[in-house]
Tab-separated table of C-alpha atoms in Angstrom:
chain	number	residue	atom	x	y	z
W	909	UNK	CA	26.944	21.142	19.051
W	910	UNK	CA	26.634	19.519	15.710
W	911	UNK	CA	28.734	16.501	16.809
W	912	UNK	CA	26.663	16.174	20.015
W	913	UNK	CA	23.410	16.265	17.777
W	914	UNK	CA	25.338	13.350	14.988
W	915	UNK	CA	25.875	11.195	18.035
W	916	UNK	CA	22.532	11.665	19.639
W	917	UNK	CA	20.597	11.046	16.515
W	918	UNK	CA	22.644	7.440	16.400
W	919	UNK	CA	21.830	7.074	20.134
W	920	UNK	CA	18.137	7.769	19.539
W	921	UNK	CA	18.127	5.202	15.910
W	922	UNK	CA	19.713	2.928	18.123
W	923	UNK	CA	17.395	2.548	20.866
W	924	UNK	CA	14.447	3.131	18.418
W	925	UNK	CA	15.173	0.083	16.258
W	926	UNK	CA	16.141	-2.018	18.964
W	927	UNK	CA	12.577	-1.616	20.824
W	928	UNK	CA	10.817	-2.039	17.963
W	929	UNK	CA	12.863	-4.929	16.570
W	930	UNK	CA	12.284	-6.570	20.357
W	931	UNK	CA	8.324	-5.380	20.009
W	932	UNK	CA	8.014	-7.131	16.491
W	933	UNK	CA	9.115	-10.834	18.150
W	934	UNK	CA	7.142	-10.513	21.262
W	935	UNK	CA	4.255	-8.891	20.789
W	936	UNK	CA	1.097	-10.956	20.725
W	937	UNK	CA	-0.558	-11.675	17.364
W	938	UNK	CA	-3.550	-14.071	16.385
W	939	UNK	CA	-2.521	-17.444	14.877
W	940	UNK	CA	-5.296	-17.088	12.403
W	941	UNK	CA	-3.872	-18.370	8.828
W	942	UNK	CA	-5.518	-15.136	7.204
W	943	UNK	CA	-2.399	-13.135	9.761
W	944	UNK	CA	0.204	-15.710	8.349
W	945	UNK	CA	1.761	-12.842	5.775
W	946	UNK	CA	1.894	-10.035	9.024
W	947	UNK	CA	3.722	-12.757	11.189
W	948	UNK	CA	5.960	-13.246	8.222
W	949	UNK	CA	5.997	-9.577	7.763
W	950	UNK	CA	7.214	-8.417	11.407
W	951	UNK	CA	9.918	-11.313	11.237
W	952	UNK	CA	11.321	-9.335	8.487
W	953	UNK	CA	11.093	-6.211	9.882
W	954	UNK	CA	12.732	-7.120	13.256
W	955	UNK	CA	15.740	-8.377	10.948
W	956	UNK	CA	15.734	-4.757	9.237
W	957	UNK	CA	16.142	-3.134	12.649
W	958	UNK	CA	18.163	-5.037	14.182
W	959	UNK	CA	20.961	-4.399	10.943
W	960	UNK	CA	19.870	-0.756	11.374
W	961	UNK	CA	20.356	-0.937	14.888
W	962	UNK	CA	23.513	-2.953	15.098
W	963	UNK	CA	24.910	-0.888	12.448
W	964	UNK	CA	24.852	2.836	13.950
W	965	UNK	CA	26.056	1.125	17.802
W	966	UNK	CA	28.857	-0.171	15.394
W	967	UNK	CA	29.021	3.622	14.601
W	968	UNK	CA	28.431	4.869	17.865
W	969	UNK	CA	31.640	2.599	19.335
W	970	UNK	CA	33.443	3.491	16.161
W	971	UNK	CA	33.165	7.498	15.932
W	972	UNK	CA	36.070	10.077	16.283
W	973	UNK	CA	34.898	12.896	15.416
W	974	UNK	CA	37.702	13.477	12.641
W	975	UNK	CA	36.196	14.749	8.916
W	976	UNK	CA	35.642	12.163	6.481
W	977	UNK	CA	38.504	10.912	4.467
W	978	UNK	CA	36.736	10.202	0.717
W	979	UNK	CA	39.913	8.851	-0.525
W	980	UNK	CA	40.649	6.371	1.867
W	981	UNK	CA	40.164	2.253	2.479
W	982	UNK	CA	37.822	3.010	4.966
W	983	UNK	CA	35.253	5.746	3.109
W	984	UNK	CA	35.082	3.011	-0.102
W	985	UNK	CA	34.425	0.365	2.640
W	986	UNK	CA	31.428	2.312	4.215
W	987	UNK	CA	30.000	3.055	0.330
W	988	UNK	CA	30.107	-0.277	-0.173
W	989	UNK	CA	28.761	-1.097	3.104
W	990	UNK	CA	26.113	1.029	2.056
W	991	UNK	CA	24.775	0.107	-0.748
W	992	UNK	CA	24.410	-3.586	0.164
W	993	UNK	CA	22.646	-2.659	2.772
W	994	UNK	CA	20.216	-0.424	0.858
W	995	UNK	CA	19.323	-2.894	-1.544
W	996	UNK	CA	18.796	-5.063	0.929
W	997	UNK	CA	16.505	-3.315	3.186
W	998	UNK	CA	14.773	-2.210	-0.042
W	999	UNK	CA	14.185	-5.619	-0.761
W	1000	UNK	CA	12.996	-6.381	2.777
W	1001	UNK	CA	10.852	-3.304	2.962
W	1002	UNK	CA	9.065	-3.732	-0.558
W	1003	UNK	CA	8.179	-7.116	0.483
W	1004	UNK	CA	6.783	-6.093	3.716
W	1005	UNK	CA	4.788	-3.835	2.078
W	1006	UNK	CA	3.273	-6.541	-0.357
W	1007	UNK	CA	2.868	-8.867	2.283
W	1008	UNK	CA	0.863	-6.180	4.418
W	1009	UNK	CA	-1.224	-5.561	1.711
W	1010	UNK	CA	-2.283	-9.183	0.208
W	1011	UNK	CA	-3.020	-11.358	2.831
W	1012	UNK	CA	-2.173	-14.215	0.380
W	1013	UNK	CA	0.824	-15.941	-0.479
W	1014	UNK	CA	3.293	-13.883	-2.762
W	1015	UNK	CA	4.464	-15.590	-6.008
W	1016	UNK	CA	7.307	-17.620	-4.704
W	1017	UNK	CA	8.757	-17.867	-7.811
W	1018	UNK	CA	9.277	-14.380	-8.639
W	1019	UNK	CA	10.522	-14.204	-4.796
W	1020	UNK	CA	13.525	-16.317	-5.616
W	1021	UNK	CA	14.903	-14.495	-8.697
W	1022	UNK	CA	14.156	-11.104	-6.196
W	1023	UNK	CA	16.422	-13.010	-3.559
W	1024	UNK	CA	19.017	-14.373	-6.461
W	1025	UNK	CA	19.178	-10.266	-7.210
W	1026	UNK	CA	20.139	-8.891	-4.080
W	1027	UNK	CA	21.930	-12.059	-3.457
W	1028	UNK	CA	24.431	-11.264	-6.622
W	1029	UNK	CA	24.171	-7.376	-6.269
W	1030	UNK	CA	25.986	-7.776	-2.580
W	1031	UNK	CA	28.694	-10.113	-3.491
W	1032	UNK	CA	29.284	-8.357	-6.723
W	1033	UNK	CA	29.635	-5.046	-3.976
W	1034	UNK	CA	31.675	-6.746	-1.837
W	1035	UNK	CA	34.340	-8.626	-4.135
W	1036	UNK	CA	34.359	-4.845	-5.614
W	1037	UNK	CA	35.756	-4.284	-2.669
W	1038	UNK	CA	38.333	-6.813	-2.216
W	1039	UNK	CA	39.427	-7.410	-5.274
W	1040	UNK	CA	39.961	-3.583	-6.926
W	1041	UNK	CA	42.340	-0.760	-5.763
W	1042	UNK	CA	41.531	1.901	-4.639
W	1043	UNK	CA	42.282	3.823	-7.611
W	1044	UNK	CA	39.234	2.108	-9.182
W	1045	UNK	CA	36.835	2.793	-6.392
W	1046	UNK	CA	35.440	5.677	-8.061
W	1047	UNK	CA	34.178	3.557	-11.241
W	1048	UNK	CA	33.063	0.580	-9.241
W	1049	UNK	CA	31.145	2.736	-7.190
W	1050	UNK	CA	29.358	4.173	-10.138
W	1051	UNK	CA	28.297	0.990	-11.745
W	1052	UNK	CA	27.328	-0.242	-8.665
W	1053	UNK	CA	25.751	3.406	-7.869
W	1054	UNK	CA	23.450	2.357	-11.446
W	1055	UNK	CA	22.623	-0.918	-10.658
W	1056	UNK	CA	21.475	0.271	-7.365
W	1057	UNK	CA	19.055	2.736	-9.161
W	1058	UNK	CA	17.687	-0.089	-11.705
W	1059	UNK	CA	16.888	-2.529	-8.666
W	1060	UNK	CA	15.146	0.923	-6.456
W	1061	UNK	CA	13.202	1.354	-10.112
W	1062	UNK	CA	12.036	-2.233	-10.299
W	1063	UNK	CA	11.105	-2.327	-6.611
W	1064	UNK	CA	9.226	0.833	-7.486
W	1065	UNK	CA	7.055	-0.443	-10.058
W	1066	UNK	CA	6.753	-3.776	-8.242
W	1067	UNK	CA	5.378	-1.873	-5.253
W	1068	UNK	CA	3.087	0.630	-7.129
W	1069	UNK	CA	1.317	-2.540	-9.286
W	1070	UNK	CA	0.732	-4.628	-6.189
W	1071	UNK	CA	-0.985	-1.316	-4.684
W	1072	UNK	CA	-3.387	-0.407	-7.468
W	1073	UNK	CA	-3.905	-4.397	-7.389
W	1074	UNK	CA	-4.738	-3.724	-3.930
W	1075	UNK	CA	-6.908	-0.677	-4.292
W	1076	UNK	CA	-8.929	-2.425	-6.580
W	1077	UNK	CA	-9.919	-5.169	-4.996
W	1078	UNK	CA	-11.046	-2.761	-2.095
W	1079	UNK	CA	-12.792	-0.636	-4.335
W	1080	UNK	CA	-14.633	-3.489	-5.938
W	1081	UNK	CA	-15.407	-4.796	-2.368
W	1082	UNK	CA	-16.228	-1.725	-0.667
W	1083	UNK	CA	-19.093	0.881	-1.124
W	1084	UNK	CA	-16.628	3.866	0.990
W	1085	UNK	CA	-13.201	4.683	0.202
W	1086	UNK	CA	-12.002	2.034	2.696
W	1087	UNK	CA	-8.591	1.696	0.897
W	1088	UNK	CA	-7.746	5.469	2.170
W	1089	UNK	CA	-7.023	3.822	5.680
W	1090	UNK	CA	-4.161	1.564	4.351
W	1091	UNK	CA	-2.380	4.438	2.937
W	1092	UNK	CA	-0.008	4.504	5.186
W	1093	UNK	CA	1.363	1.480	3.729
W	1094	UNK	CA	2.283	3.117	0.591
W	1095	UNK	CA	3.592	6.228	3.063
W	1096	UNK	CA	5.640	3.169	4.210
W	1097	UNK	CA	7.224	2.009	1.095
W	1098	UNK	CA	7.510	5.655	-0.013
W	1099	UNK	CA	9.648	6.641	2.872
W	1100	UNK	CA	11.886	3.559	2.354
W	1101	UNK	CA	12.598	4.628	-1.089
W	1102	UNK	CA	13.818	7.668	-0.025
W	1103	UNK	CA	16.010	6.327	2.468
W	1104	UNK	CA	17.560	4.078	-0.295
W	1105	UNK	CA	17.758	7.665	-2.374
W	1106	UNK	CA	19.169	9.361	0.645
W	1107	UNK	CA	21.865	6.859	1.061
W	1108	UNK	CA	22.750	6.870	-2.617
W	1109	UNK	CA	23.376	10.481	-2.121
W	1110	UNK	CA	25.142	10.322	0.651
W	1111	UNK	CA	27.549	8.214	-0.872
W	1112	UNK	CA	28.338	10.703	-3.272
W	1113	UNK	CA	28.524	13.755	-1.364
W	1114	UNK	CA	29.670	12.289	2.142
W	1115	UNK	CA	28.681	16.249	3.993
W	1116	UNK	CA	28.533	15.862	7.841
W	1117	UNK	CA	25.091	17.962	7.628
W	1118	UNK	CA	23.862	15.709	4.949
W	1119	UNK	CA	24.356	12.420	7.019
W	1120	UNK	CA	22.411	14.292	10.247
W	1121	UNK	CA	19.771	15.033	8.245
W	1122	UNK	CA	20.209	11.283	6.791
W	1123	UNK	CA	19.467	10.201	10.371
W	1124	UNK	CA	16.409	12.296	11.151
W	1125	UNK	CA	14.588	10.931	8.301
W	1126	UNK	CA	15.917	7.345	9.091
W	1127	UNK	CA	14.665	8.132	12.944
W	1128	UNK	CA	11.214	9.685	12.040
W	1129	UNK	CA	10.647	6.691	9.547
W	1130	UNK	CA	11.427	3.954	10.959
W	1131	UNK	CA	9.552	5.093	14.150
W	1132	UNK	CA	6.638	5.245	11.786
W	1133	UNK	CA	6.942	2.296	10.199
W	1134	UNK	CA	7.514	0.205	13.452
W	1135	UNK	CA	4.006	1.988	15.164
W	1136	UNK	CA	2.182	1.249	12.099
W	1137	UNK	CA	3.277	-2.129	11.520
W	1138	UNK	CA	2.346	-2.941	15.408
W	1139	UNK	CA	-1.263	-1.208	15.215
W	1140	UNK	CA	-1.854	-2.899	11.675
W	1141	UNK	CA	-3.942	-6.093	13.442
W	1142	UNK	CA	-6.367	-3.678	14.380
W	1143	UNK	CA	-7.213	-2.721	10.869
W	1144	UNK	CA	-6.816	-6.287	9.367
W	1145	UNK	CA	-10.343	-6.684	9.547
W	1146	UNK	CA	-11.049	-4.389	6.894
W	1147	UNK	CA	-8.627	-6.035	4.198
W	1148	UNK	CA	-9.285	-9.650	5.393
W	1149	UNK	CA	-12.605	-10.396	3.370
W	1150	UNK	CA	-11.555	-8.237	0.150
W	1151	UNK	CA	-8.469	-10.160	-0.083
W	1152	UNK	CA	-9.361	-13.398	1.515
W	1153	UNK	CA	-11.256	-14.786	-1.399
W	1154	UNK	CA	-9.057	-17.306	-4.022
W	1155	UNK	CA	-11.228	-19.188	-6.778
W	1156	UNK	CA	-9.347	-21.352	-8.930
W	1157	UNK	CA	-10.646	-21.238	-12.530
W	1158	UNK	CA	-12.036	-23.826	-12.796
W	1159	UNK	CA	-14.504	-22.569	-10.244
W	1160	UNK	CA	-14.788	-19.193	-12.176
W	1161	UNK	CA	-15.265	-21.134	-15.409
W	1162	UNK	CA	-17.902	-23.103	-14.100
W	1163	UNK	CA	-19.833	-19.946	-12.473
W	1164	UNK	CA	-19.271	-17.919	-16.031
W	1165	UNK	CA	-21.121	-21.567	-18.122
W	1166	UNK	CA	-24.170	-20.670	-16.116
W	1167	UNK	CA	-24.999	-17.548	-16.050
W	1168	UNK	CA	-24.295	-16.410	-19.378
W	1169	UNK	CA	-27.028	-18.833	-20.780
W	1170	UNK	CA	-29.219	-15.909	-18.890
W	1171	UNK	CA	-27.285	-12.701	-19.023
W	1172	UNK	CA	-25.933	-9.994	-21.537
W	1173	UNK	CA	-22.452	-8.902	-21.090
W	1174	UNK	CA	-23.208	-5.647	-22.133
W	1175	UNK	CA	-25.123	-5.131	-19.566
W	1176	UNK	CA	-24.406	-7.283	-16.459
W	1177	UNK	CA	-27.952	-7.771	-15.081
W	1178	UNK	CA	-29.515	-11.033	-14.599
W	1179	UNK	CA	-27.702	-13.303	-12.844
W	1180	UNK	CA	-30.882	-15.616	-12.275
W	1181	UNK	CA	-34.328	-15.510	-13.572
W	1182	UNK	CA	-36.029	-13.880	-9.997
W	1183	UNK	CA	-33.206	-11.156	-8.935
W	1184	UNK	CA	-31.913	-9.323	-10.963
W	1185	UNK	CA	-29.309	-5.738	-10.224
W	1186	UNK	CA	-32.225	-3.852	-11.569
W	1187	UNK	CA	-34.262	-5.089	-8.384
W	1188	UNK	CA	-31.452	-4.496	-6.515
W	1189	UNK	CA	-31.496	-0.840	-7.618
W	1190	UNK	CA	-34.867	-0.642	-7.802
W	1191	UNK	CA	-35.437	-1.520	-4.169
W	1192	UNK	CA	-32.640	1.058	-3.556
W	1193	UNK	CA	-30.231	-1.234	-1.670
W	1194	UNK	CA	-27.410	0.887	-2.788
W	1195	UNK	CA	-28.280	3.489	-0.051
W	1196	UNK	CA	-27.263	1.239	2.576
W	1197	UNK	CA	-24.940	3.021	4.701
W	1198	UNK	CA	-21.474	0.388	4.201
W	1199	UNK	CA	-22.878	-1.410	1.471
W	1200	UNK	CA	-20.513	-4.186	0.451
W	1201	UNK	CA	-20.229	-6.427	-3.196
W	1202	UNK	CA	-21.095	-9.527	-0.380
W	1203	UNK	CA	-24.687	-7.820	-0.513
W	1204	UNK	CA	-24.877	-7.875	-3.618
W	1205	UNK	CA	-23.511	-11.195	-4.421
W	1206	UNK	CA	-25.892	-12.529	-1.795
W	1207	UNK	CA	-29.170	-11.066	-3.372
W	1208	UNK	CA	-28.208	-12.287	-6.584
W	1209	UNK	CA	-27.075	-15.824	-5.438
W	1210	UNK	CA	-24.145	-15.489	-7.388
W	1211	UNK	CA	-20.705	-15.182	-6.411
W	1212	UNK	CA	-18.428	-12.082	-6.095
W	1213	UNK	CA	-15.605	-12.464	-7.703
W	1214	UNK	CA	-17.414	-12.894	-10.970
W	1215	UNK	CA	-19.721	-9.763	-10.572
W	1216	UNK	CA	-16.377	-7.680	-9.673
W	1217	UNK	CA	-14.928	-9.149	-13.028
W	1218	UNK	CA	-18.179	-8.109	-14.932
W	1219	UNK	CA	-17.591	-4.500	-13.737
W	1220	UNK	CA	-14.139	-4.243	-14.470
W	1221	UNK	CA	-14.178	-5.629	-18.102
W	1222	UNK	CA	-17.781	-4.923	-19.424
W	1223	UNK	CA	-18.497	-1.270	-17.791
W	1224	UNK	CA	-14.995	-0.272	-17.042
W	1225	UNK	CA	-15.793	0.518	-13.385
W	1226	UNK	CA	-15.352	-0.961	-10.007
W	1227	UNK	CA	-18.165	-1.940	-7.212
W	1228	UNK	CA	-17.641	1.722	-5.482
W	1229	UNK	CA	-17.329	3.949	-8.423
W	1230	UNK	CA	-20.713	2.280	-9.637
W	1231	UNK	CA	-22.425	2.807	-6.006
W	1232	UNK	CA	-21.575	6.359	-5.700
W	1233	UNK	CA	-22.967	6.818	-9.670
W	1234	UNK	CA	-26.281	5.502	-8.369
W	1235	UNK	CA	-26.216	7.696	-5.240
W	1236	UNK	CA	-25.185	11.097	-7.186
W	1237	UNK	CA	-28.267	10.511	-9.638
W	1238	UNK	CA	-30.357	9.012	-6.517
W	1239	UNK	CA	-28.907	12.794	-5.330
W	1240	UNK	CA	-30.264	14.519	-8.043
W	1241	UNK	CA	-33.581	13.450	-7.580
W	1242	UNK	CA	-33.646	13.934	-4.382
W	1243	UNK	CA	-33.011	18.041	-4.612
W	1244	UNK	CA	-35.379	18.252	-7.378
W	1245	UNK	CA	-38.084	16.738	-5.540
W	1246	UNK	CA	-36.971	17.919	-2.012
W	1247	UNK	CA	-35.388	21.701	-2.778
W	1248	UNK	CA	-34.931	22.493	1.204
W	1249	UNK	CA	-33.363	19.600	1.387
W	1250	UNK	CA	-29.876	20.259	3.630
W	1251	UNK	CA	-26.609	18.844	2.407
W	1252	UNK	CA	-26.057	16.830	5.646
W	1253	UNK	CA	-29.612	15.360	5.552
W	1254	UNK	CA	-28.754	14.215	2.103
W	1255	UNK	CA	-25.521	12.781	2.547
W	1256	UNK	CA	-27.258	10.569	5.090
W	1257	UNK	CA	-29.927	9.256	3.185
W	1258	UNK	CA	-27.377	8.782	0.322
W	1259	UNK	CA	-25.758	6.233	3.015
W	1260	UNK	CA	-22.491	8.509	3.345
W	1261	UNK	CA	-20.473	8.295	6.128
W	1262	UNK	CA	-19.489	12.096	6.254
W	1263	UNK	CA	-20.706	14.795	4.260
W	1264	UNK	CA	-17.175	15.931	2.599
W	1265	UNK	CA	-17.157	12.654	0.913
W	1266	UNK	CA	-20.497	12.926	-0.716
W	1267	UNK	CA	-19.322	16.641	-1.604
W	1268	UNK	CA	-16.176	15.085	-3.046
W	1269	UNK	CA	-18.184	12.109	-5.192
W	1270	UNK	CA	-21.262	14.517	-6.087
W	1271	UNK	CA	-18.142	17.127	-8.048
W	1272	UNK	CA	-16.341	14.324	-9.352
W	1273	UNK	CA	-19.246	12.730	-11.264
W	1274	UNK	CA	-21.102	16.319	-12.001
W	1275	UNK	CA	-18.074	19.081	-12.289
W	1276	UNK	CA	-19.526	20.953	-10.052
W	1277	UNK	CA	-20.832	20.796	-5.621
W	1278	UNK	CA	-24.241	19.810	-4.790
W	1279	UNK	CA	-25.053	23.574	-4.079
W	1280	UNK	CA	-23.890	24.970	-7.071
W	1281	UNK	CA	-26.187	22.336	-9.272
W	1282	UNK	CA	-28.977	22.773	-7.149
W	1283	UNK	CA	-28.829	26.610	-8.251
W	1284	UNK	CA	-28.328	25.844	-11.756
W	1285	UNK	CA	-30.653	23.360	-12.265
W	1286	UNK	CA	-33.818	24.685	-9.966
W	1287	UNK	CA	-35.654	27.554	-10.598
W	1288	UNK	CA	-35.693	30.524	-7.699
């Protein structure tokens, strides 16, 4: 039964990454420059499955059903097949991540010593392989088993920088917690890094039960991944104009000589001598359901990318933390001057989408739910 189930699950990866890898070349995709990085992106991904997919009907052909031999030619072949191909696809994955997530050009330079990486790491693997006995597979395999970990680390790192990179600039776009739709990217990149952590283990403790549950995973993640990747260009839309935006500095130095003959950095309000962000908050705009840091910019004539800088370096915040400040005190006043007030009613004048999130935003700022200060601070 357990055989039956190893073989199926190599069936079912089989067919899985083949359709998929077929679906990323053929399916139909806008030749709008801003979708350059997820045409680049699927490319790369239809590579991955087809190596995942030619690799378990190489299995498939190739199975016998006899227990695994850890001492023999062929076992230190398939460790070694294994790790260069994790590193690899944890290479290809990251990067597909990245380019999912910044619909701009990655730094090519940085690229290449990537590529030079994996590039050494798999030839160093494989003239392990040819040149040592098999009395020193052992040892090879753990140096290689540590250099494997180091590269997993730095892809790690890479990954989780370019995310909060990411977050930010939706955050200092965006008035709503619009980045919580592209989580499944980091889902993504999180499930390829345990498949590269599976792997590892499996290399060391080759159990027939290990390498079917190896499979599931690889089966339910890569299905994932591949339905993801193919419904991303309906959510491109809400990345495109965060992202989009690329100001040399000598445009940003420029902006910066002119306004700060008018404006304190302390506290980031005029940005020309009729509109200021106290009118802006004055006249309430920040209630706008969807509110964007394109409003903003527009009322103040000014241009975005400098007001998002002013809020990172002189207050510390981004666009949406400082929009859901204003609403919570805009909150606050609201109860005390409207008592019977009901939650829902509120969250929709505050311009929230839902009610949970104003919940959420009202205890994060306060300490406490909307309810709860209402009773403390009203009288009965």
């Amino acid at each position: 039964m357990t055989a039956s189930l190893y073989l199926y699950l190599f069936v079912a990866l089989f067919v899985t990454t083949s359709i998929f890898g077929l679906l990323f070349l053929t399916q139909f995709s806008e030749k709008r420059e801003t979708m350059r990085n997820y045409r680049i992106a699927k490319r790369l991904l239809a590579i991955a499955f087809f190596c995942v997919a030619i690799g378990n009907l190489a299995e498939i052909l190739g199975y016998t059903g006899k227990p695994i031999d850890t001492s023999s030619q062929d076992f230190f072949l398939t460790q070694i097949v294994t790790l260069s191909i994790g590193v690899t696809q944890a290479f290809i994955l990251t990067l597909v991540c990245v380019l999912l997530l910044d619909i701009r050009s990655v730094d090519s330079k940085k690229l290449k010593i990537q590529i030079f990486v994996i590039v050494l790491y798999v030839f160093a693997a494989v003239a392990t392989y040819i040149l040592l006995p098999i009395s020193a597979s052992k040892i090879s395999i753990l140096y290689l088993s540590a250099a494997y970990c180091v590269i997993l680390v730095y892809f790690t790192n890479y990954f989780i920088r370019r995310y909060r990179a990411f977050r930010l600039a939706m955050d200092n776009f965006y008035s709503d917690d619009v980045a919580d739709r592209m989580r499944w990217i980091a889902v993504a990149f999180y499930g390829a890094l345990g498949t590269g952590v599976f792997a590892l283990i499996f290399i060391q403790f080759p159990f027939f039960e290990l390498s079917v549950a190896f499979n599931l995973f690889l089966l339910c993640f890569y299905t994932f991944f591949g339905i993801k990747l193919l419904n991303y260009p309906w959510q491109f839309e809400i990345i495109e104009a965060p992202m989009a935006e690329k100001i040399n500095d000598e445009q940003i130095q420029e902006e910066q000589n002119s306004i700060t003959k008018a404006i304190s950095y302390g506290d980031v309000s005029h940005f020309n001598s009729d509109k200021t962000i106290e009118n802006w908050v004055e006249e309430k705009h920040f209630l706008k359901s969807g509110i964007t840091m394109d409003d903003l910019a527009k009322f103040l004539g000014t241009n975005r990318t400098y007001i998002s800088s002013c809020f990172n370096t002189e207050k510390g915040i981004s666009f949406r933390q400082w929009i859901n400040f204003l609403r919570i005190d805009e909150a606050k006043h609201i109860i005390v001057d409207n008592p019977k007030i009901t939650m829902v009613e509120l969250a929709s004048r505050l311009g929230y989408a839902d009610t949970s999130t104003f919940f959420r935003q009202f205890k994060a700022k306060e300490g406490i739910q909307p309810s709860a200060w209402k009773q403390e601070n009203l009288p009965n």
